Structure formats: structure tokens, C-alpha cells
Amino acid sequence: MNDDTNQFEDRLHRQPLRPVPHEWRAEILAAARSAARPTPHASFLATFNQQLASLFWPHPKAWAGLAAVWIFILAVNFSLRDPSPRVAEKSAPPSPEIMVELRQQQLLLAELIGPHETHDADRRKIYLTRPRSELTETLTT
Amino acid sequence: MAVRVIIKMPGRQEIERLYDAHAAALFAFLLNLTRAEADTRDLLQEIFIKFVREPHLLAGIREERAFLIRLAHNAAIDLMRRRGSRERTKEIFAAEIISPFAPACDPDEKVFRDELSSALGELPAEQRAVVHLKLWGGLTFEEIAAALDIPPNTAASRYRYGLDKLRGQLRPLYEEMKKAER
């Protein structure tokens, strides 16, 4: 079995490979030599373009498609944006009657909750402005 | 003090020497991997241009052949990945046509080489690379391992798997040819 394997390997090993086409030598060496020559200063745009090409390669169409989809999404997003702030800006100022009504309501509200506010304020004073020892006295009296 | 290292660009003679010494081996290896002559040419040219543009690559390299094989292998794998599935059908089709072997005059030999080429084309690329380098590149498993950046045991096992598959596929033809030779 091992001998058979060796024979098989020998047989494969003896198969001659295709030679390199003769004309390739001159072409490849010429290409290598031209690559060796210092290139004139590449412009910023050319360099940028090259960088972009290498970044987006090998599927530039796919990247372009993705960019188009994003632009479409942004456009739709802007067109459907809630216009309420603009409406508020443009709406006319409230009439004087409404303003008077509002002030009256505010006064009424102040009257209603006014005593509570003062009471709360007094309580806050009791608790916050006095020292602790005095505070306990106040509470017991 | 900063030390500035100046690496000299390989001269015309140096590039020609590299080409004459290694192009045939690289060509066969790349052709066996890509199965397309145009791709093989592009990759071979790419490798030599790389040497010219990046001369430091050769600095301190003792085994030029192994290093070049590594570059060629990486370039071929990159190409295959870039191609993706779109081109895979074309590659399979090409695998049946492009042979890395020299044309044979003897009809039996021709049939054997065609069958061998077809069987090689069906091997996974990593097995094909190892089989090629062992049988026709004349590299040891250690050298193959260094060239392909894999452990030597992996190189050896890939070779055995690949050879077993080839033997399985070529057995009827091989047995027939052996009988005829007796």
C-alpha cells in the first residue's frame, strides 16, 4: 500500500508543468520598471480619489446604492418633520380680551392659594431659620 | 540620534534575476490556484511591482522562493475572496479547462494529465496549494508551513487528504495505465 502510494506520488511528481509564456517576461518586467520610476507629485484630488477608490472597492455600486438610500431617507425625514413650531410662530397674538380674562383667572388663583403659600412659607421659616434647640421648643408649645 | 535607513530600489538586473529564478514556479503555483491564465498574469505582475515599490520586503529574506510563494498565495487568496460567489461558477467552469500541466503528445499521458488537472481543480484551495508545493514546488512540509503560515502538521495532513482524494479519483485510470505499462 505504502509502495503504491509512493509510486502514485512519483507519477504525479513526474508530470511536467506548463512553462510561463515567453512574452510575459518582457511585459511584466516593463510594468515593474515603469512602476519603479518616481511618479510626478500626485495632486491632492488624485490622492483623495485613489484613497476613496481603495476604500469603496470592490463594490462601488453597492456603496453608491447605500448612499442613495440614505439620502432618500434623510429627504423623507425632512419632508415629514412636524411643522407645529412654525405654526406657533406664525399664529396671531392673543386678543386683549383673552389677555384680560387670563389675568383675572391668575388673580383669582392667587387669592385662592395665596393663604396656603404664606402658611407654607411660615412653616418653612420655622423649620429652616431657627436652630434645632429652638425648633423643638416651638413644636412643643 | 535618529538613524535613517535607506533601502535601495532593486535594479533592473535584480528584478530580472528574480523573474528568471522564480517566475516559472510562481506561474505554475498561481495557475493551479486561480485556474485562469489572465488572473495568473495579473498576480505575477502584481508581485514583481510590489517588489519594486516596496524593496524593503526583500531585506533580510533568506528563502526567496518561500517568501515569493507566500506573497503569491496571499495575492491569489485575496483575488478569490474579492471575486466572491458571482465568479465562482466561472471558476468552476474554468477549472475544467485550464490545466497547469504541459500538453502531452502521448494520448494516454494527455488523458492522465487532463484527469489530474480536473481532480486538482476539485480540491479545496488550501489542499491544492499544499499538494502543488510538495509535488511540483519541491518544498518540504516545514517550508510549505512557513510559506503558507500554517503549522507543519497541518501542511502534512492537508497533503495527505489531498493526495488521498486525487488517488481516489484517478485510481481507475492509474490502474489501467499501470497494467498497460507492464
GROMACS .gro file of C-alpha atoms in nm:
model
  323
    1MET     CA    1   0.000   0.000   0.000
    2ASN     CA    2   0.279   0.236   0.101
    3ASP     CA    3   0.475   0.137  -0.208
    4ASP     CA    4   0.169   0.203  -0.419
    5THR     CA    5   0.134   0.546  -0.262
    6ASN     CA    6   0.496   0.626  -0.338
    7GLN     CA    7   0.451   0.511  -0.698
    8PHE     CA    8   0.143   0.726  -0.731
    9GLU     CA    9   0.326   1.026  -0.585
   10ASP     CA   10   0.618   0.964  -0.822
   11ARG     CA   11   0.382   0.953  -1.114
   12LEU     CA   12   0.227   1.285  -1.017
   13HIS     CA   13   0.567   1.435  -0.947
   14ARG     CA   14   0.683   1.347  -1.299
   15GLN     CA   15   0.407   1.546  -1.466
   16PRO     CA   16   0.570   1.849  -1.627
   17LEU     CA   17   0.419   2.188  -1.555
   18ARG     CA   18   0.327   2.444  -1.815
   19PRO     CA   19   0.603   2.695  -1.882
   20VAL     CA   20   0.547   3.068  -1.843
   21PRO     CA   21   0.451   3.223  -2.178
   22HIS     CA   22   0.768   3.380  -2.321
   23GLU     CA   23   0.612   3.717  -2.397
   24TRP     CA   24   0.518   3.765  -2.032
   25ARG     CA   25   0.878   3.822  -1.927
   26ALA     CA   26   0.918   4.143  -2.126
   27GLU     CA   27   0.569   4.266  -2.035
   28ILE     CA   28   0.596   4.202  -1.664
   29LEU     CA   29   0.948   4.339  -1.635
   30ALA     CA   30   0.846   4.650  -1.830
   31ALA     CA   31   0.549   4.701  -1.597
   32ALA     CA   32   0.776   4.658  -1.294
   33ARG     CA   33   1.029   4.905  -1.435
   34SER     CA   34   0.764   5.165  -1.505
   35ALA     CA   35   0.635   5.119  -1.151
   36ALA     CA   36   0.988   5.183  -1.024
   37ARG     CA   37   1.007   5.527  -1.188
   38PRO     CA   38   0.926   5.805  -0.947
   39THR     CA   39   0.584   5.938  -1.026
   40PRO     CA   40   0.530   6.314  -1.055
   41HIS     CA   41   0.374   6.473  -0.747
   42ALA     CA   42   0.024   6.348  -0.735
   43SER     CA   43  -0.232   6.618  -0.674
   44PHE     CA   44  -0.439   6.615  -0.355
   45LEU     CA   45  -0.752   6.532  -0.552
   46ALA     CA   46  -0.585   6.241  -0.728
   47THR     CA   47  -0.461   6.102  -0.398
   48PHE     CA   48  -0.801   6.152  -0.237
   49ASN     CA   49  -0.967   5.984  -0.533
   50GLN     CA   50  -0.728   5.691  -0.506
   51GLN     CA   51  -0.794   5.657  -0.134
   52LEU     CA   52  -1.169   5.664  -0.194
   53ALA     CA   53  -1.141   5.407  -0.470
   54SER     CA   54  -0.945   5.172  -0.247
   55LEU     CA   55  -1.193   5.228   0.036
   56PHE     CA   56  -1.504   5.161  -0.166
   57TRP     CA   57  -1.359   4.886  -0.376
   58PRO     CA   58  -1.464   4.607  -0.459
   59HIS     CA   59  -1.836   4.702  -0.463
   60PRO     CA   60  -1.863   5.068  -0.559
   61LYS     CA   61  -2.217   5.024  -0.692
   62ALA     CA   62  -2.329   4.879  -0.361
   63TRP     CA   63  -2.178   5.175  -0.173
   64ALA     CA   64  -2.338   5.421  -0.413
   65GLY     CA   65  -2.672   5.247  -0.368
   66LEU     CA   66  -2.637   5.264   0.009
   67ALA     CA   67  -2.556   5.635  -0.011
   68ALA     CA   68  -2.860   5.694  -0.233
   69VAL     CA   69  -3.085   5.511   0.014
   70TRP     CA   70  -2.955   5.729   0.299
   71ILE     CA   71  -3.011   6.047   0.101
   72PHE     CA   72  -3.367   5.931   0.027
   73ILE     CA   73  -3.429   5.852   0.395
   74LEU     CA   74  -3.298   6.196   0.501
   75ALA     CA   75  -3.511   6.368   0.238
   76VAL     CA   76  -3.824   6.184   0.353
   77ASN     CA   77  -3.737   6.261   0.714
   78PHE     CA   78  -3.707   6.635   0.648
   79SER     CA   79  -4.023   6.650   0.442
   80LEU     CA   80  -4.228   6.471   0.711
   81ARG     CA   81  -4.090   6.672   1.004
   82ASP     CA   82  -4.360   6.804   1.245
   83PRO     CA   83  -4.442   7.161   1.133
   84SER     CA   84  -4.613   7.266   1.465
   85PRO     CA   85  -4.335   7.505   1.583
   86ARG     CA   86  -4.359   7.701   1.262
   87VAL     CA   87  -4.741   7.720   1.300
   88ALA     CA   88  -4.697   7.853   1.654
   89GLU     CA   89  -4.457   8.117   1.532
   90LYS     CA   90  -4.690   8.230   1.261
   91SER     CA   91  -5.012   8.231   1.468
   92ALA     CA   92  -5.158   8.572   1.560
   93PRO     CA   93  -5.103   8.710   1.914
   94PRO     CA   94  -5.391   8.654   2.161
   95SER     CA   95  -5.659   8.918   2.165
   96PRO     CA   96  -5.675   9.176   2.456
   97GLU     CA   97  -6.000   9.018   2.583
   98ILE     CA   98  -5.829   8.685   2.625
   99MET     CA   99  -5.537   8.854   2.800
  100VAL     CA  100  -5.773   9.030   3.044
  101GLU     CA  101  -5.953   8.702   3.107
  102LEU     CA  102  -5.624   8.529   3.173
  103ARG     CA  103  -5.511   8.797   3.420
  104GLN     CA  104  -5.842   8.770   3.606
  105GLN     CA  105  -5.802   8.397   3.630
  106GLN     CA  106  -5.448   8.441   3.758
  107LEU     CA  107  -5.565   8.686   4.027
  108LEU     CA  108  -5.845   8.453   4.130
  109LEU     CA  109  -5.599   8.168   4.155
  110ALA     CA  110  -5.362   8.381   4.361
  111GLU     CA  111  -5.642   8.467   4.601
  112LEU     CA  112  -5.741   8.106   4.634
  113ILE     CA  113  -5.396   7.968   4.702
  114GLY     CA  114  -5.242   8.281   4.849
  115PRO     CA  115  -5.302   8.200   5.222
  116HIS     CA  116  -5.166   7.847   5.175
  117GLU     CA  117  -4.849   7.987   5.023
  118THR     CA  118  -4.790   8.222   5.315
  119HIS     CA  119  -4.870   7.944   5.563
  120ASP     CA  120  -4.619   7.719   5.385
  121ALA     CA  121  -4.364   7.997   5.383
  122ASP     CA  122  -4.409   8.049   5.759
  123ARG     CA  123  -4.368   7.682   5.823
  124ARG     CA  124  -4.052   7.677   5.618
  125LYS     CA  125  -3.921   7.968   5.822
  126ILE     CA  126  -3.999   7.782   6.142
  127TYR     CA  127  -3.812   7.476   6.032
  128LEU     CA  128  -3.522   7.627   5.846
  129THR     CA  129  -3.418   7.957   6.002
  130ARG     CA  130  -3.412   7.860   6.368
  131PRO     CA  131  -3.158   7.644   6.548
  132ARG     CA  132  -3.265   7.289   6.632
  133SER     CA  133  -3.296   7.351   7.003
  134GLU     CA  134  -3.544   7.637   6.949
  135LEU     CA  135  -3.729   7.435   6.693
  136THR     CA  136  -3.819   7.162   6.943
  137GLU     CA  137  -3.947   7.431   7.184
  138THR     CA  138  -4.170   7.580   6.916
  139LEU     CA  139  -4.313   7.241   6.832
  140THR     CA  140  -4.394   7.157   7.196
  141THR     CA  141  -4.562   7.495   7.264
  142MET     CA  142   2.044   6.017   1.730
  143ALA     CA  143   1.796   5.912   1.465
  144VAL     CA  144   1.921   5.651   1.224
  145ARG     CA  145   1.788   5.684   0.877
  146VAL     CA  146   1.766   5.356   0.687
  147ILE     CA  147   1.788   5.393   0.314
  148ILE     CA  148   1.665   5.093   0.119
  149LYS     CA  149   1.784   5.089  -0.235
  150MET     CA  150   1.530   5.017  -0.504
  151PRO     CA  151   1.601   4.686  -0.674
  152GLY     CA  152   1.775   4.749  -1.002
  153ARG     CA  153   1.683   4.620  -1.341
  154GLN     CA  154   1.921   4.328  -1.313
  155GLU     CA  155   1.792   4.232  -0.971
  156ILE     CA  156   1.432   4.220  -1.091
  157GLU     CA  157   1.533   4.020  -1.397
  158ARG     CA  158   1.723   3.778  -1.177
  159LEU     CA  159   1.420   3.734  -0.952
  160TYR     CA  160   1.197   3.676  -1.251
  161ASP     CA  161   1.427   3.421  -1.412
  162ALA     CA  162   1.478   3.237  -1.086
  163HIS     CA  163   1.118   3.218  -0.964
  164ALA     CA  164   0.865   3.313  -1.232
  165ALA     CA  165   0.818   2.957  -1.360
  166ALA     CA  166   0.744   2.819  -1.013
  167LEU     CA  167   0.516   3.109  -0.927
  168PHE     CA  168   0.335   3.080  -1.259
  169ALA     CA  169   0.257   2.711  -1.209
  170PHE     CA  170   0.151   2.766  -0.848
  171LEU     CA  171  -0.073   3.061  -0.931
  172LEU     CA  172  -0.221   2.887  -1.232
  173ASN     CA  173  -0.305   2.586  -1.019
  174LEU     CA  174  -0.473   2.810  -0.763
  175THR     CA  175  -0.657   3.053  -0.988
  176ARG     CA  176  -0.717   2.826  -1.287
  177ALA     CA  177  -0.715   3.133  -1.508
  178GLU     CA  178  -0.424   3.247  -1.719
  179ALA     CA  179  -0.526   3.614  -1.715
  180ASP     CA  180  -0.551   3.616  -1.335
  181THR     CA  181  -0.216   3.439  -1.308
  182ARG     CA  182  -0.054   3.702  -1.525
  183ASP     CA  183  -0.207   3.986  -1.323
  184LEU     CA  184  -0.096   3.833  -0.996
  185LEU     CA  185   0.255   3.761  -1.121
  186GLN     CA  186   0.289   4.120  -1.238
  187GLU     CA  187   0.146   4.246  -0.910
  188ILE     CA  188   0.412   4.056  -0.717
  189PHE     CA  189   0.701   4.200  -0.918
  190ILE     CA  190   0.561   4.551  -0.900
  191LYS     CA  191   0.527   4.506  -0.525
  192PHE     CA  192   0.897   4.421  -0.504
  193VAL     CA  193   0.989   4.732  -0.695
  194ARG     CA  194   0.765   4.958  -0.489
  195GLU     CA  195   0.844   4.801  -0.154
  196PRO     CA  196   1.209   4.694  -0.177
  197HIS     CA  197   1.228   4.652   0.200
  198LEU     CA  198   1.022   4.335   0.158
  199LEU     CA  199   1.331   4.155   0.036
  200ALA     CA  200   1.557   4.283   0.311
  201GLY     CA  201   1.676   4.001   0.533
  202ILE     CA  202   1.491   3.731   0.340
  203ARG     CA  203   1.693   3.412   0.323
  204GLU     CA  204   1.447   3.190   0.137
  205GLU     CA  205   1.336   3.394  -0.160
  206ARG     CA  206   1.128   3.115  -0.309
  207ALA     CA  207   0.930   3.051   0.009
  208PHE     CA  208   0.875   3.423   0.055
  209LEU     CA  209   0.757   3.467  -0.303
  210ILE     CA  210   0.527   3.167  -0.270
  211ARG     CA  211   0.379   3.329   0.038
  212LEU     CA  212   0.319   3.655  -0.148
  213ALA     CA  213   0.168   3.466  -0.440
  214HIS     CA  214  -0.058   3.260  -0.215
  215ASN     CA  215  -0.184   3.568  -0.030
  216ALA     CA  216  -0.244   3.751  -0.356
  217ALA     CA  217  -0.435   3.455  -0.500
  218ILE     CA  218  -0.648   3.414  -0.187
  219ASP     CA  219  -0.725   3.788  -0.191
  220LEU     CA  220  -0.829   3.764  -0.552
  221MET     CA  221  -1.056   3.467  -0.485
  222ARG     CA  222  -1.219   3.647  -0.192
  223ARG     CA  223  -1.270   3.961  -0.398
  224ARG     CA  224  -1.436   3.759  -0.667
  225GLY     CA  225  -1.695   3.612  -0.432
  226SER     CA  226  -1.980   3.392  -0.537
  227ARG     CA  227  -2.057   3.584  -0.857
  228GLU     CA  228  -1.746   3.450  -1.023
  229ARG     CA  229  -1.745   3.110  -0.857
  230THR     CA  230  -1.943   2.945  -1.133
  231LYS     CA  231  -1.700   3.082  -1.386
  232GLU     CA  232  -1.408   2.950  -1.182
  233ILE     CA  233  -1.561   2.604  -1.164
  234PHE     CA  234  -1.609   2.613  -1.537
  235ALA     CA  235  -1.253   2.731  -1.585
  236ALA     CA  236  -1.125   2.456  -1.354
  237GLU     CA  237  -1.229   2.204  -1.615
  238ILE     CA  238  -1.036   2.375  -1.892
  239ILE     CA  239  -0.719   2.540  -1.763
  240SER     CA  240  -0.452   2.288  -1.687
  241PRO     CA  241  -0.132   2.371  -1.501
  242PHE     CA  242   0.045   2.088  -1.686
  243ALA     CA  243   0.234   2.096  -2.011
  244PRO     CA  244   0.048   1.950  -2.309
  245ALA     CA  245   0.132   1.584  -2.370
  246CYS     CA  246   0.198   1.416  -2.705
  247ASP     CA  247   0.111   1.067  -2.583
  248PRO     CA  248  -0.268   1.021  -2.577
  249ASP     CA  249  -0.262   0.820  -2.252
  250GLU     CA  250  -0.049   1.083  -2.082
  251LYS     CA  251  -0.279   1.353  -2.213
  252VAL     CA  252  -0.582   1.180  -2.063
  253PHE     CA  253  -0.400   1.133  -1.732
  254ARG     CA  254  -0.293   1.499  -1.717
  255ASP     CA  255  -0.641   1.618  -1.802
  256GLU     CA  256  -0.790   1.396  -1.533
  257LEU     CA  257  -0.526   1.504  -1.283
  258SER     CA  258  -0.592   1.869  -1.363
  259SER     CA  259  -0.964   1.817  -1.318
  260ALA     CA  260  -0.914   1.628  -0.989
  261LEU     CA  261  -0.682   1.902  -0.863
  262GLY     CA  262  -0.945   2.160  -0.953
  263GLU     CA  263  -1.190   1.984  -0.723
  264LEU     CA  264  -0.961   2.002  -0.422
  265PRO     CA  265  -1.014   2.287  -0.176
  266ALA     CA  266  -0.770   2.570  -0.244
  267GLU     CA  267  -0.572   2.510   0.077
  268GLN     CA  268  -0.518   2.141  -0.003
  269ARG     CA  269  -0.438   2.220  -0.366
  270ALA     CA  270  -0.175   2.471  -0.259
  271VAL     CA  271  -0.001   2.221  -0.030
  272VAL     CA  272  -0.019   1.937  -0.284
  273HIS     CA  273   0.124   2.162  -0.553
  274LEU     CA  274   0.409   2.290  -0.340
  275LYS     CA  275   0.501   1.940  -0.221
  276LEU     CA  276   0.479   1.761  -0.553
  277TRP     CA  277   0.584   2.026  -0.803
  278GLY     CA  278   0.735   2.300  -0.592
  279GLY     CA  279   0.985   2.065  -0.428
  280LEU     CA  280   0.924   2.218  -0.083
  281THR     CA  281   0.937   2.027   0.245
  282PHE     CA  282   0.646   2.040   0.488
  283GLU     CA  283   0.841   2.285   0.703
  284GLU     CA  284   0.899   2.512   0.405
  285ILE     CA  285   0.536   2.483   0.298
  286ALA     CA  286   0.427   2.563   0.652
  287ALA     CA  287   0.649   2.871   0.656
  288ALA     CA  288   0.530   2.982   0.313
  289LEU     CA  289   0.160   2.941   0.386
  290ASP     CA  290   0.179   3.045   0.751
  291ILE     CA  291   0.037   2.720   0.885
  292PRO     CA  292   0.178   2.459   1.127
  293PRO     CA  293   0.386   2.181   0.964
  294ASN     CA  294   0.140   1.917   1.088
  295THR     CA  295  -0.143   2.098   0.915
  296ALA     CA  296   0.060   2.111   0.594
  297ALA     CA  297   0.126   1.737   0.619
  298SER     CA  298  -0.237   1.648   0.689
  299ARG     CA  299  -0.363   1.870   0.408
  300TYR     CA  300  -0.121   1.698   0.175
  301ARG     CA  301  -0.239   1.351   0.280
  302TYR     CA  302  -0.606   1.443   0.246
  303GLY     CA  303  -0.542   1.598  -0.091
  304LEU     CA  304  -0.336   1.305  -0.217
  305ASP     CA  305  -0.600   1.055  -0.098
  306LYS     CA  306  -0.867   1.243  -0.290
  307LEU     CA  307  -0.652   1.252  -0.602
  308ARG     CA  308  -0.579   0.881  -0.573
  309GLY     CA  309  -0.946   0.805  -0.525
  310GLN     CA  310  -1.038   0.999  -0.835
  311LEU     CA  311  -0.755   0.879  -1.054
  312ARG     CA  312  -0.741   0.519  -0.936
  313PRO     CA  313  -0.922   0.352  -1.229
  314LEU     CA  314  -0.716   0.541  -1.485
  315TYR     CA  315  -0.395   0.493  -1.291
  316GLU     CA  316  -0.450   0.118  -1.253
  317GLU     CA  317  -0.526   0.089  -1.621
  318MET     CA  318  -0.209   0.275  -1.715
  319LYS     CA  319  -0.003   0.062  -1.477
  320LYS     CA  320  -0.138  -0.256  -1.640
  321ALA     CA  321  -0.060  -0.120  -1.983
  322GLU     CA  322   0.295  -0.036  -1.879
  323ARG     CA  323   0.354  -0.398  -1.763
   0.00000   0.00000   0.00000
